[in-house]
PDB file of C-alpha atoms in Angstrom:
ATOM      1  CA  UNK A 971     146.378 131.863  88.679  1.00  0.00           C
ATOM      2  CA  UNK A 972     143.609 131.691  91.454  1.00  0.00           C
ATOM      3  CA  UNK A 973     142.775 128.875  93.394  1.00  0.00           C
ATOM      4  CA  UNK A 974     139.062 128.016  93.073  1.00  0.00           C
ATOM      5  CA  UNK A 975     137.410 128.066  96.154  1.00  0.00           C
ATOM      6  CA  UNK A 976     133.374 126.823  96.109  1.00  0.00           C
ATOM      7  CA  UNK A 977     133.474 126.986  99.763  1.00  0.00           C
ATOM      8  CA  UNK A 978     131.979 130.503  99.863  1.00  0.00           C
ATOM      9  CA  UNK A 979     128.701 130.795 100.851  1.00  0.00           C
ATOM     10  CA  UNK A 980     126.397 130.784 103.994  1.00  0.00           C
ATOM     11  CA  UNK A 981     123.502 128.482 104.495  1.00  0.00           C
ATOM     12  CA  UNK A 982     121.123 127.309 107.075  1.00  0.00           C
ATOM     13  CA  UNK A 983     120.413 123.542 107.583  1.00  0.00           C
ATOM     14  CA  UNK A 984     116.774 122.768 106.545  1.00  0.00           C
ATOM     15  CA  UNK A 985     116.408 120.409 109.354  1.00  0.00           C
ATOM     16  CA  UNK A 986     117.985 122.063 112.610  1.00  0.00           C
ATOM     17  CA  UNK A 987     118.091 125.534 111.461  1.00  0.00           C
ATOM     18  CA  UNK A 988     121.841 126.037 112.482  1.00  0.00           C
ATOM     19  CA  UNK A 989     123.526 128.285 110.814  1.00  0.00           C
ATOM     20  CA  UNK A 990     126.972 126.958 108.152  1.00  0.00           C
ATOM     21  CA  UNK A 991     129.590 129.227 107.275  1.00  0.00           C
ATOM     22  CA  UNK A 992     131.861 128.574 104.089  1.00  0.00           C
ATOM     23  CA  UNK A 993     129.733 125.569 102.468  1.00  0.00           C
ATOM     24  CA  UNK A 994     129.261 124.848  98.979  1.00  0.00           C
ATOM     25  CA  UNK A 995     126.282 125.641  97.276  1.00  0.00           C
ATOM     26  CA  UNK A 996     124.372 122.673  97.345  1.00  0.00           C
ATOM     27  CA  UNK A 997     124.653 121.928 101.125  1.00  0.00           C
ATOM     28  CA  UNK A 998     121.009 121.648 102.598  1.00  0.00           C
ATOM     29  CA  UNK A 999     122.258 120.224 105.971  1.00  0.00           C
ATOM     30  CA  UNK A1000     124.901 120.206 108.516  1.00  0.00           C
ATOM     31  CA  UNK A1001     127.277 117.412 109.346  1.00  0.00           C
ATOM     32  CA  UNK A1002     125.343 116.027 112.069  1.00  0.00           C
ATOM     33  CA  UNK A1003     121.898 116.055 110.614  1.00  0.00           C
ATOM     34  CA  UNK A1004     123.603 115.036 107.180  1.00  0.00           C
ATOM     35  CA  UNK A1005     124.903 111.938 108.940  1.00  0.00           C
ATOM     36  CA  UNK A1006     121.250 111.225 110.685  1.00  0.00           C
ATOM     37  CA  UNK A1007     119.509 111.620 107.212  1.00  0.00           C
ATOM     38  CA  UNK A1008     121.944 109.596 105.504  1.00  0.00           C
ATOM     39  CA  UNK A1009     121.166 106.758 107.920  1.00  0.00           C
ATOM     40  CA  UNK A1010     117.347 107.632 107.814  1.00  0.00           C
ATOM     41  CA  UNK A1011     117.530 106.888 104.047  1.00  0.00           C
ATOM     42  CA  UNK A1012     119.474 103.654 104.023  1.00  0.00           C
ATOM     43  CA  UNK A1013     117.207 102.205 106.743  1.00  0.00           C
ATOM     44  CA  UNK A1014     113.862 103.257 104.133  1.00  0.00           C
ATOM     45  CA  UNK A1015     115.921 101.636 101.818  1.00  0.00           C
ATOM     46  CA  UNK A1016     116.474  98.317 103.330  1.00  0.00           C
ATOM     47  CA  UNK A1017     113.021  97.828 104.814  1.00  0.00           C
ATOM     48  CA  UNK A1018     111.435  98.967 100.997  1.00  0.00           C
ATOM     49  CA  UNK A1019     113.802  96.034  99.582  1.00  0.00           C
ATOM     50  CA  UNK A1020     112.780  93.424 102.349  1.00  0.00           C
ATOM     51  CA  UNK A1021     109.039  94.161 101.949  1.00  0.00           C
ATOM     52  CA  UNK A1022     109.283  93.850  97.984  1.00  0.00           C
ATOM     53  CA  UNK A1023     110.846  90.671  98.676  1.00  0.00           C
ATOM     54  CA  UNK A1024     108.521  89.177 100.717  1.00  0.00           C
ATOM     55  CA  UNK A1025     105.716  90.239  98.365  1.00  0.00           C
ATOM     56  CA  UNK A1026     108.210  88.441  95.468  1.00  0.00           C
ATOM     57  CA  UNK A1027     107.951  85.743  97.936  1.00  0.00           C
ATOM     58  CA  UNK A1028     104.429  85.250  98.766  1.00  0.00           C
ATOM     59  CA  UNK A1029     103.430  85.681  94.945  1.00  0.00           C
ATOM     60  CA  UNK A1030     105.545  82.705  93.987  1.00  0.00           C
ATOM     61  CA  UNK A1031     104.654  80.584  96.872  1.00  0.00           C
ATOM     62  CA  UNK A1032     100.662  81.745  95.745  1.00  0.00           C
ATOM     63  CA  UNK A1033     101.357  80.874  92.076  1.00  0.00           C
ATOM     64  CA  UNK A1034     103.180  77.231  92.728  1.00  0.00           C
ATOM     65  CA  UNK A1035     100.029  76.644  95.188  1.00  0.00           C
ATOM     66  CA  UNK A1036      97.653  77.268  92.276  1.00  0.00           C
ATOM     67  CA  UNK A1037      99.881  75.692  89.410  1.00  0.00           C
ATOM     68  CA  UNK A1038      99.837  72.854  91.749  1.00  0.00           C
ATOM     69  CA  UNK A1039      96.100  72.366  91.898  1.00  0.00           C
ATOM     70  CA  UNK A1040      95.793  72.882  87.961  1.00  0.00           C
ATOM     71  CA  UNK A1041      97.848  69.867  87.969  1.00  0.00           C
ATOM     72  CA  UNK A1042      96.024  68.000  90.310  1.00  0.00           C
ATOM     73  CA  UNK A1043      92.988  69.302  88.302  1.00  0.00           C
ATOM     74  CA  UNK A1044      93.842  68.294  85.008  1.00  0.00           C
ATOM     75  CA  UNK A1045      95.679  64.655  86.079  1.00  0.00           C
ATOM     76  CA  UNK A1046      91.513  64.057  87.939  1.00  0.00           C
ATOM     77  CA  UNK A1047      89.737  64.546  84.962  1.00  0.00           C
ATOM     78  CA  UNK A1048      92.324  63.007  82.908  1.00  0.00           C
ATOM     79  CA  UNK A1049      91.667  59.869  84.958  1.00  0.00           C
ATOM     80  CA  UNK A1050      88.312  60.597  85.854  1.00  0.00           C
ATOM     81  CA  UNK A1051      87.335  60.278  81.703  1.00  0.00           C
ATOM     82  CA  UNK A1052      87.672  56.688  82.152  1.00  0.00           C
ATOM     83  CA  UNK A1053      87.774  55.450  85.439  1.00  0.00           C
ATOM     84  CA  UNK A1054      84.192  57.445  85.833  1.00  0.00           C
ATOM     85  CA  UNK A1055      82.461  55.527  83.002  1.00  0.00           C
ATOM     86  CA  UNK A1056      83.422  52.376  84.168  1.00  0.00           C
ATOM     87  CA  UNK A1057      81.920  53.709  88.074  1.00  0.00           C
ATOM     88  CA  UNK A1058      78.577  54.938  86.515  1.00  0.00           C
ATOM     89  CA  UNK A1059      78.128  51.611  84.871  1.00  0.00           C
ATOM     90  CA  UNK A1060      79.081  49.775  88.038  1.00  0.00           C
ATOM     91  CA  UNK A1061      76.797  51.913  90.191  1.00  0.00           C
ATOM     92  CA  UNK A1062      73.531  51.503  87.496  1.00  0.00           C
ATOM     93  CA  UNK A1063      74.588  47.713  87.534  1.00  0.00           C
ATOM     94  CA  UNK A1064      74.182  47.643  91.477  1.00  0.00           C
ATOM     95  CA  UNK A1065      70.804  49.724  91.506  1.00  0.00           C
ATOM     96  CA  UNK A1066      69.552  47.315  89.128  1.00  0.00           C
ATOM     97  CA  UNK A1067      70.073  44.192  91.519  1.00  0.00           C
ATOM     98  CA  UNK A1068      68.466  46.209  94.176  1.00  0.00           C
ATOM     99  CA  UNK A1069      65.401  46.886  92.626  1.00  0.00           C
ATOM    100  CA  UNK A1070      62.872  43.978  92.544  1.00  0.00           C
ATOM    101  CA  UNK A1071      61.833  41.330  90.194  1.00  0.00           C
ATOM    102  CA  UNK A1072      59.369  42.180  87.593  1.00  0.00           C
ATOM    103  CA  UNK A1073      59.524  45.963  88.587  1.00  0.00           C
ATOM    104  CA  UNK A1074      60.273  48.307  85.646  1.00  0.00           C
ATOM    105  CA  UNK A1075      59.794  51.664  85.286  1.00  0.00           C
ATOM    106  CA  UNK A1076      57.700  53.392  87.082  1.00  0.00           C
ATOM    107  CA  UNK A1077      53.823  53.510  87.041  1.00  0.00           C
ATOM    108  CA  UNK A1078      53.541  57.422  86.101  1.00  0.00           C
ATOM    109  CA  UNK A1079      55.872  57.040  83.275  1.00  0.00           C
ATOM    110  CA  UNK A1080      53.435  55.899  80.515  1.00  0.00           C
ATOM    111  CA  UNK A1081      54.638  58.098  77.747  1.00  0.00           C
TER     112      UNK A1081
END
């Protein structure tokens, strides 16, 4: 029985051009420029996950910032549905004492 051998053919490293004797058939590159693109890859690969998380990051921070201020939002006018009645009447109350005695409405408002 034969051995099979794949290392048979020729082929010329897309990056440096040098020439590779008894390769396989799928090698593109040569050792050293296989090593460099290796590392080239795995570098694009770490800074792609770092940036995503950041963005992950920022997004969540963004999000608690503005689910934050709903809740500040809705506990105001959850408050402000009473306290601010009870403020409006205080603050007609007080414009009444200012204005003075025997003064009603105004002249022009004959209806």
């Amino acid at each position: 029985m034969a051995v099979n051998n794949n290392m048979i053919y020729t082929r010329v490293c897309v990056d440096c051009g040098k020439v590779m004797h008894n390769v396989g058939r799928r090698a593109e590159r040569c050792p050293e420029c296989r090593a460099v693109h290796i590392r080239v890859k795995a570098l694009e690969a770490s800074y792609r996950e770092r940036t995503e998380q950041l963005i992950r990051q920022q997004e969540e921070r963004a999000e608690a910032i503005h689910q934050g201020l709903v809740d500040d939002n809705e506990r105001f006018t959850a408050s402000a549905g009473t306290y601010g009645k009870g403020r409006i009447k205080e603050i007609l109350a007080a414009q009444k004492k200012k204005q003075p005695a025997g003064v009603g409405a105004p002249a022009g408002c004959k209806g």
